[in-house]
CSV table of C-alpha atoms in Angstrom, one decimal:
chain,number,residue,atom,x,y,z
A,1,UNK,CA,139.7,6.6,162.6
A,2,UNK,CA,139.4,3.2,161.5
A,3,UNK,CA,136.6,0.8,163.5
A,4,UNK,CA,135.9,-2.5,162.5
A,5,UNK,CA,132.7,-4.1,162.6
A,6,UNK,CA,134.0,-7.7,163.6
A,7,UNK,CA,135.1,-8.7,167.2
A,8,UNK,CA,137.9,-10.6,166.6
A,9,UNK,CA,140.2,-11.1,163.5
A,10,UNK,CA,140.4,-15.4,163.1
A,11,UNK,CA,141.0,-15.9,159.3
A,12,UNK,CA,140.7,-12.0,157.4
A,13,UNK,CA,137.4,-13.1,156.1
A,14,UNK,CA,135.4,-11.2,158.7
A,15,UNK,CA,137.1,-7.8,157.0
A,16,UNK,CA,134.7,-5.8,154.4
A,17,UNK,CA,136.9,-4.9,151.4
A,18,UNK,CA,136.5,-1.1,152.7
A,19,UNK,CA,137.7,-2.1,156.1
A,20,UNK,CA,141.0,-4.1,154.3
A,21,UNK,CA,141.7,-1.2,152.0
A,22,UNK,CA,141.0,1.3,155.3
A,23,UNK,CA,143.3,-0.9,157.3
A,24,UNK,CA,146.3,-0.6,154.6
A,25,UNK,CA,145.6,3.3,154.0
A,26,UNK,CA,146.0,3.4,157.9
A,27,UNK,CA,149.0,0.8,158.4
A,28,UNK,CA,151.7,3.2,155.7
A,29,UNK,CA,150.1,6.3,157.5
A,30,UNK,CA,151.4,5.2,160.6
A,31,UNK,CA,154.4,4.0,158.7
A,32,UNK,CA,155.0,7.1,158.0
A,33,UNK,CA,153.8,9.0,161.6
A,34,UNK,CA,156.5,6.7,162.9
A,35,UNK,CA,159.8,7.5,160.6
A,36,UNK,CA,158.6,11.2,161.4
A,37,UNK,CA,159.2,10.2,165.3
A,38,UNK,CA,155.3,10.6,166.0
A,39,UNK,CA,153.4,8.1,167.6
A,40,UNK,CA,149.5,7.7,168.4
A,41,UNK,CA,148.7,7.0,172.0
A,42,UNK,CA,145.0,5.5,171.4
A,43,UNK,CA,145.4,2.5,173.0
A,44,UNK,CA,146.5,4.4,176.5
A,45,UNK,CA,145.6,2.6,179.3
A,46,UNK,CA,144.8,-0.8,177.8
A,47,UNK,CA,146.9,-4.0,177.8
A,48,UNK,CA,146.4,-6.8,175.3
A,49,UNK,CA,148.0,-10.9,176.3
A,50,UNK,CA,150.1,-12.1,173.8
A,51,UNK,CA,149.7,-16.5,174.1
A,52,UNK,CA,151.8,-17.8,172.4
A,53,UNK,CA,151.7,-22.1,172.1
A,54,UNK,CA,154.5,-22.0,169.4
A,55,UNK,CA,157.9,-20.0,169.3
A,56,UNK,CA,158.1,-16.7,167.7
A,57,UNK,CA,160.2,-14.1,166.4
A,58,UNK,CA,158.2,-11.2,163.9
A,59,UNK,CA,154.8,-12.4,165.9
A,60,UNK,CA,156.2,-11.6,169.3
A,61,UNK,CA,158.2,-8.8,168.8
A,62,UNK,CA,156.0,-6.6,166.2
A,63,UNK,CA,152.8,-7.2,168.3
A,64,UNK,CA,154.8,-6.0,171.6
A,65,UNK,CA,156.2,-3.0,170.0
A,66,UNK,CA,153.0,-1.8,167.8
A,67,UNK,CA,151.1,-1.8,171.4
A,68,UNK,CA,153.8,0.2,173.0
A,69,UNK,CA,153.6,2.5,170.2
A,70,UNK,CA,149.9,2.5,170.8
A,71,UNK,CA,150.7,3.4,174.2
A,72,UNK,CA,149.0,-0.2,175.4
A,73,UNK,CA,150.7,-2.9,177.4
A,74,UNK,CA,151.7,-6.4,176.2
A,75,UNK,CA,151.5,-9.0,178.4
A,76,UNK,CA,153.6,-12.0,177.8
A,77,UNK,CA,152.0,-15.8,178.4
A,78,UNK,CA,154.5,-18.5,176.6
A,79,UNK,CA,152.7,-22.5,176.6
A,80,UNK,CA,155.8,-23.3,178.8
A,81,UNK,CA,155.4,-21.0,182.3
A,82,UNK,CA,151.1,-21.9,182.2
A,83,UNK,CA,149.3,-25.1,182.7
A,84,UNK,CA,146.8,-26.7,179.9
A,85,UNK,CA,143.2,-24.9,180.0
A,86,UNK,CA,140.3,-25.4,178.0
A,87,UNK,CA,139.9,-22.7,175.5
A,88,UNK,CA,136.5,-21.3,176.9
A,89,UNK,CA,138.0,-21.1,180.4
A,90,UNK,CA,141.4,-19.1,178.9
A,91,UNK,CA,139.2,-16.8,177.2
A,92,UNK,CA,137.0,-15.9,180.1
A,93,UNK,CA,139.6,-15.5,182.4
A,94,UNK,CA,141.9,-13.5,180.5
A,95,UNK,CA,139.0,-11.5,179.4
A,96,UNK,CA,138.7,-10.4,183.3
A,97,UNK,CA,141.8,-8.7,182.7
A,98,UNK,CA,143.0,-8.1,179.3
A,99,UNK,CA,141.3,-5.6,176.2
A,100,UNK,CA,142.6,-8.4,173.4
A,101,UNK,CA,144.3,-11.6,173.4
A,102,UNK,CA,146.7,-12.4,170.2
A,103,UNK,CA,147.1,-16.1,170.0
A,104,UNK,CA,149.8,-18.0,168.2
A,105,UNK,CA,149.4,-21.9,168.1
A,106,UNK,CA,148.2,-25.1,166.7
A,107,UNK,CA,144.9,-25.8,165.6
A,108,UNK,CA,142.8,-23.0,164.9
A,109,UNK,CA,139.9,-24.6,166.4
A,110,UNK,CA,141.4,-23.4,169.8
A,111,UNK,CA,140.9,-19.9,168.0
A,112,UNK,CA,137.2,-20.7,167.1
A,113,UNK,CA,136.6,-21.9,170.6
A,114,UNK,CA,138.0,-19.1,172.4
A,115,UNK,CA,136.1,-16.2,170.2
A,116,UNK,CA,133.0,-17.8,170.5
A,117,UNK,CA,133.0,-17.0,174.5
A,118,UNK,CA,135.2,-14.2,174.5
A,119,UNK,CA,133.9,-10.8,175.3
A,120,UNK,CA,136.9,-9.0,174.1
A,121,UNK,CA,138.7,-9.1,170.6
A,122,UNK,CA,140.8,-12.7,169.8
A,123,UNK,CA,143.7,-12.2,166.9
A,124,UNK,CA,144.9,-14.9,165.4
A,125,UNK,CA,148.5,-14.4,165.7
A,126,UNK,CA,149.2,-17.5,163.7
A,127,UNK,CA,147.2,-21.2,163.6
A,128,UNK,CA,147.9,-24.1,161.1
A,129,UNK,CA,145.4,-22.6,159.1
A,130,UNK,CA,145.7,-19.2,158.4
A,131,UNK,CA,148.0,-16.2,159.0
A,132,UNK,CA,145.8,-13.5,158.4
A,133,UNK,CA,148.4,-11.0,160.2
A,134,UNK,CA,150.9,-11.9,157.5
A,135,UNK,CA,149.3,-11.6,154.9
A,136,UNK,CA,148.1,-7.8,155.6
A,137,UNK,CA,151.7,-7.2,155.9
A,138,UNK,CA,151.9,-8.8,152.2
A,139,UNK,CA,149.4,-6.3,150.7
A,140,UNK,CA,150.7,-3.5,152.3
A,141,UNK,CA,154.3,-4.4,150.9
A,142,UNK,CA,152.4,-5.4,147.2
A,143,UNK,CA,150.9,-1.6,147.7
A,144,UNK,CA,154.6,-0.1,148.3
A,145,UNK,CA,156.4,-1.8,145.4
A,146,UNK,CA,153.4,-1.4,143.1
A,147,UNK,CA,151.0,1.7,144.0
A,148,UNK,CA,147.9,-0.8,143.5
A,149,UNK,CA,146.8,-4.1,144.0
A,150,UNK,CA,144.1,-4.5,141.5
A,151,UNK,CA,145.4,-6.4,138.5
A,152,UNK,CA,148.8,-7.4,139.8
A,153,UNK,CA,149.3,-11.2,139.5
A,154,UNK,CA,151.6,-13.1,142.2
A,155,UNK,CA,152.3,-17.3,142.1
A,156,UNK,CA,153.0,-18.4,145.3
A,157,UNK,CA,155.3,-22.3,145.2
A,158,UNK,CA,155.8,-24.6,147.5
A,159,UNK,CA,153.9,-25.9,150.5
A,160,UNK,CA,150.1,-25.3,150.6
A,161,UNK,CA,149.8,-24.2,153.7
A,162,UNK,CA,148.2,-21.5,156.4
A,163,UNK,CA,150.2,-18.9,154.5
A,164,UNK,CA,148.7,-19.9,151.3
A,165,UNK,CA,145.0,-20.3,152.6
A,166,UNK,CA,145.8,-16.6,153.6
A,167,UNK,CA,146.7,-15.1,150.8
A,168,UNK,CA,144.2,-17.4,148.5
A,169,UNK,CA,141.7,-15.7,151.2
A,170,UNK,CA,142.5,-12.1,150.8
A,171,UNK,CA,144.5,-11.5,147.8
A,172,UNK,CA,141.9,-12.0,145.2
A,173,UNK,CA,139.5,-10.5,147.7
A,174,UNK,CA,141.5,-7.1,146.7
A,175,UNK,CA,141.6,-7.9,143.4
A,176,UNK,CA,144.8,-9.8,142.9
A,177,UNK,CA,145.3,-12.7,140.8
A,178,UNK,CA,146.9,-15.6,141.9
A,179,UNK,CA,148.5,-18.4,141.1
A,180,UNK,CA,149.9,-21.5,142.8
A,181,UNK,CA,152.1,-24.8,142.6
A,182,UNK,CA,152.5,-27.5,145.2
A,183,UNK,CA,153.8,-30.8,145.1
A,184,UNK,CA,151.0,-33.7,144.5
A,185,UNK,CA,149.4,-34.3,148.1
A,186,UNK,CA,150.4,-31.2,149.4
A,187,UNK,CA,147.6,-28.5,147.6
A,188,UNK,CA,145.8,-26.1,149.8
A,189,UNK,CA,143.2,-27.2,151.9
A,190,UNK,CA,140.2,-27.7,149.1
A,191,UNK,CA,137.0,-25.9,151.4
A,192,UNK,CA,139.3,-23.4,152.0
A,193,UNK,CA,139.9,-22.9,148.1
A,194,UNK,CA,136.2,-23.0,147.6
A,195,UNK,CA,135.9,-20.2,150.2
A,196,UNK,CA,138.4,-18.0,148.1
A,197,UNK,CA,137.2,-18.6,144.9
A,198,UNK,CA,133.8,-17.1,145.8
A,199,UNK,CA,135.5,-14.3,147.3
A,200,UNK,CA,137.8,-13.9,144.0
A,201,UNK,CA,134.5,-13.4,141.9
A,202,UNK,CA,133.3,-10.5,144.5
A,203,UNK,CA,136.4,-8.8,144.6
A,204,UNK,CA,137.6,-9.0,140.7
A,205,UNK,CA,140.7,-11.4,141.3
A,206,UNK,CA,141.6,-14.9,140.3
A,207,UNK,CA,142.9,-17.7,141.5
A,208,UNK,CA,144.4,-20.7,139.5
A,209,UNK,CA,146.7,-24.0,140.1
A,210,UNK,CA,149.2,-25.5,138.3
A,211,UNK,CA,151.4,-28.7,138.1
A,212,UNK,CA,154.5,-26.9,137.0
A,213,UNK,CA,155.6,-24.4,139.0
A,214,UNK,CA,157.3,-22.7,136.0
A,215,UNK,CA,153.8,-22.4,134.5
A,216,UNK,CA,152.6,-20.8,137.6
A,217,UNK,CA,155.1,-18.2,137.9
A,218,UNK,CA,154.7,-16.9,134.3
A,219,UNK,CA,154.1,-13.7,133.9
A,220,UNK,CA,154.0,-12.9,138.1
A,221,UNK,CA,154.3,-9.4,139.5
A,222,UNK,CA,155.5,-11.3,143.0
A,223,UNK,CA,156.8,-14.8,143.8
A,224,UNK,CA,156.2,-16.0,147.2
A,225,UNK,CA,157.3,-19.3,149.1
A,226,UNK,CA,157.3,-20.6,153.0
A,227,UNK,CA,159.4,-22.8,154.8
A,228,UNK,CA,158.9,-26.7,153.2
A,229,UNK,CA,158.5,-28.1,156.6
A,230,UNK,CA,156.2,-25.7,159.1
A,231,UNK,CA,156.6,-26.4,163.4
A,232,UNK,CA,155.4,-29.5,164.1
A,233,UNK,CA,156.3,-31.6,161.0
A,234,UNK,CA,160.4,-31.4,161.7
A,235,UNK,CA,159.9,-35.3,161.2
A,236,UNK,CA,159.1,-35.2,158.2
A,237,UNK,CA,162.1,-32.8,156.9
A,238,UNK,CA,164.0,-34.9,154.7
A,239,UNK,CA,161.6,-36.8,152.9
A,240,UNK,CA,159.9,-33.2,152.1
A,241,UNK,CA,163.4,-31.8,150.8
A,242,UNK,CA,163.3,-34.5,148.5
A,243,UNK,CA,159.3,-33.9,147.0
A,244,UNK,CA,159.9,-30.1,147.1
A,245,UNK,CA,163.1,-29.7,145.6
A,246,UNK,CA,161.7,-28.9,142.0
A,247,UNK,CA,159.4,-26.0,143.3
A,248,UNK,CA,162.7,-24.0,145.1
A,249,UNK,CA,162.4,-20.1,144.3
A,250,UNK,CA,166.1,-19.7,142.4
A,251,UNK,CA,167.2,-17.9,139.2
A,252,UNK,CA,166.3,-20.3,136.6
A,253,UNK,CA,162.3,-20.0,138.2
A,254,UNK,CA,162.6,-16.4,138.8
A,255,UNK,CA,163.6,-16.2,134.7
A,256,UNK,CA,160.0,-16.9,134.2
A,257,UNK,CA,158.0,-13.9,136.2
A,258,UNK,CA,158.4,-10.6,135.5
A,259,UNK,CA,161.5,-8.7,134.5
A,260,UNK,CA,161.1,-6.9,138.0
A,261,UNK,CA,159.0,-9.1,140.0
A,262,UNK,CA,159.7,-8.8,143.5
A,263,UNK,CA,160.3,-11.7,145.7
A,264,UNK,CA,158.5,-12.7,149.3
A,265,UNK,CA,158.7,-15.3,151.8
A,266,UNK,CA,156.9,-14.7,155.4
A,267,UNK,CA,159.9,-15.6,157.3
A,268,UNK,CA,161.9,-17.6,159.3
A,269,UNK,CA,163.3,-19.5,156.0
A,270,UNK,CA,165.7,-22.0,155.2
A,271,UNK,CA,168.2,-20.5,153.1
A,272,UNK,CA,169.5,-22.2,149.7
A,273,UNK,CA,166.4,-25.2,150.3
A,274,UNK,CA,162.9,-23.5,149.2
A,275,UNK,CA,164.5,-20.3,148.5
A,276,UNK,CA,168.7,-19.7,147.2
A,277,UNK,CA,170.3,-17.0,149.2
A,278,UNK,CA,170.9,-15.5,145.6
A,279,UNK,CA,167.3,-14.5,145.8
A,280,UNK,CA,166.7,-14.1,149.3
A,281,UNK,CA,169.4,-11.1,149.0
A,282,UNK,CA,168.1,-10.5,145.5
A,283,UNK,CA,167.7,-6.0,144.8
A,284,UNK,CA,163.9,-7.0,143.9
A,285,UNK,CA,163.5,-9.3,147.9
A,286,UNK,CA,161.0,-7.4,149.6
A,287,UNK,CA,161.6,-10.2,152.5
A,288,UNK,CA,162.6,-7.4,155.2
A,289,UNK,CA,160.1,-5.4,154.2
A,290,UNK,CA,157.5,-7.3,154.5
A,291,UNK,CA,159.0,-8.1,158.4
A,292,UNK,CA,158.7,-4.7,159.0
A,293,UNK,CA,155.0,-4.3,157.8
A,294,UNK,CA,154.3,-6.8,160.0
A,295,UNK,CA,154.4,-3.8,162.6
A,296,UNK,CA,152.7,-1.5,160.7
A,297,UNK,CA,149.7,-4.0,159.6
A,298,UNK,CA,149.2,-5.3,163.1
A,299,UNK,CA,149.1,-1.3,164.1
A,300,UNK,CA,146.3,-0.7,162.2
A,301,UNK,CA,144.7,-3.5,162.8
A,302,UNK,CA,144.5,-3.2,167.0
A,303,UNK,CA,143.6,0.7,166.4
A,304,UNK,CA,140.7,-0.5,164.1
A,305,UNK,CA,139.6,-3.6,166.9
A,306,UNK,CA,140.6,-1.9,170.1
A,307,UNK,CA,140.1,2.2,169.6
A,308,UNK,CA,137.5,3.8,170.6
């Protein structure tokens, strides 16, 4: 059975590459355990609060049925029905009651803060910086298409965001090589690049930027994009339609990657703005598949933080 060392699971950094590849191996058996009807009560008995400070669709839904699965509960806390706490305080509190807390919001210092005091596991559900959850999701899905995930190459366009950091973080970790493109004042945050770059060297990927997006998906096994405006910068929607329109996923860009290169997005998206609904619907999207994984990934993940 899978046990990881770490706590809590804030940025995918705190996984070993033998815990990552454990957790995949782990995520399609219970993949599979599940379309055979099965299910693994090892979580019996145990409940895990699911905060969530920003709206959610695959976060609330997947996390809510993998612990039911688990045979845990899930127990619902939304910004709206709970008043304004300091992070600390949360924490210790919910720890009095709760196995694991999954938090979804803002600044991921409120993650920080929490898993410094908290006796039991934090998950970062989602932050402005990172979506580690996601991205496990993405390897697993990268591992179904391809069998591997040393030496395949995937450019991720468009906004350099949490989803980026995340998969800067822990695709090269695994041995991926990636490449990216974003608009001029809108690259991935640079410490956070630094940090993945050393982690590239360890685990045998790469990771490399690009002006032209064109440039950066030559070649790609996978092209991946996000939403160009994330919650919380709605005000700034138009002006970023404008700047991003040249690094939109569509058939002319596709062209350029790999005959069958498959294409990903994390979901929600904005159809026909950074992604056509040509491609979205494309035979090679692995868009709903890699919604499903989140289930699968997250499975895996609270049997290796919570069993035992």
């Amino acid at each position: 059975m899978l046990k990881i060392k770490s706590k809590h699971l804030l940025t995918g950094e705190e996984l070993s590459r033998d815990e990552l590849v454990g957790l995949l191996d782990l995520a399609e058996t219970l993949r599979t355990e599940r379309n055979q009807g099965k299910n693994r009560n090892v979580l019996q008995g145990k409940n895990v609060t699911l905060l969530f400070e920003k709206p959610s669709l695959r976060t609330r839904v997947s996390f809510t049925v993998a612990l039911q699965e688990l045979g845990a509960q899930a127990v619902e806390l939304v910004s709206a029905v709970r008043k304004k706490e300091e992070p600390k305080d949360t924490a210790l509190v919910l720890a009095t009651y709760s196995h694991g807390i999954m938090v979804r919001t803002f600044e991921h210092e409120i993650l920080e803060k929490m898993a410094e005091y908290s006796p039991i596991p934090i998950i970062n559900g989602l932050s402005d910086s990172h979506h580690p959850c996601q991205v496990l999701a993405d390897l697993q899905t990268l591992k179904q298409y391809y069998g591997k995930l040393q030496g395949l190459k995937l450019c991720y366009v468009g906004d350099g965001n949490n989803m980026l950091h995340s998969l800067l973080l822990l695709l090269p970790f695994l041995g991926v090589h990636v490449t990216y493109s974003c608009p001029k004042g809108y690259e991935p945050n640079a410490l956070i690049v630094k940090r993945a770059a050393k982690r590239a060297l360890e685990g045998g990927g790469s990771i490399q930027a690009f002006d032209d997006p064109k440039d950066a998906v030559a070649g790609a096994d996978a092209i991946y994009t996000d939403v160009w405006a994330s919650m919380g910068q709605e005000s700034e929607e138009f002006e970023r339609e404008r700047i991003f329109a040249p690094f939109q996923v569509n058939s002319t860009l596709y062209s350029f990657a790999k005959k069958e290169a498959i294409i990903m997005h994390c979901m929600p998206m904005v159809r026909n703005k950074e992604i056509t609904s040509t491609m979205a619907d494309h035979p090679r999207s692995a868009l709903y598949r890699q919604a499903e994984n989140r289930l699968h990934a997250q499975k895996a993940l609270l049997v290796g933080l919570m069993s035992g």
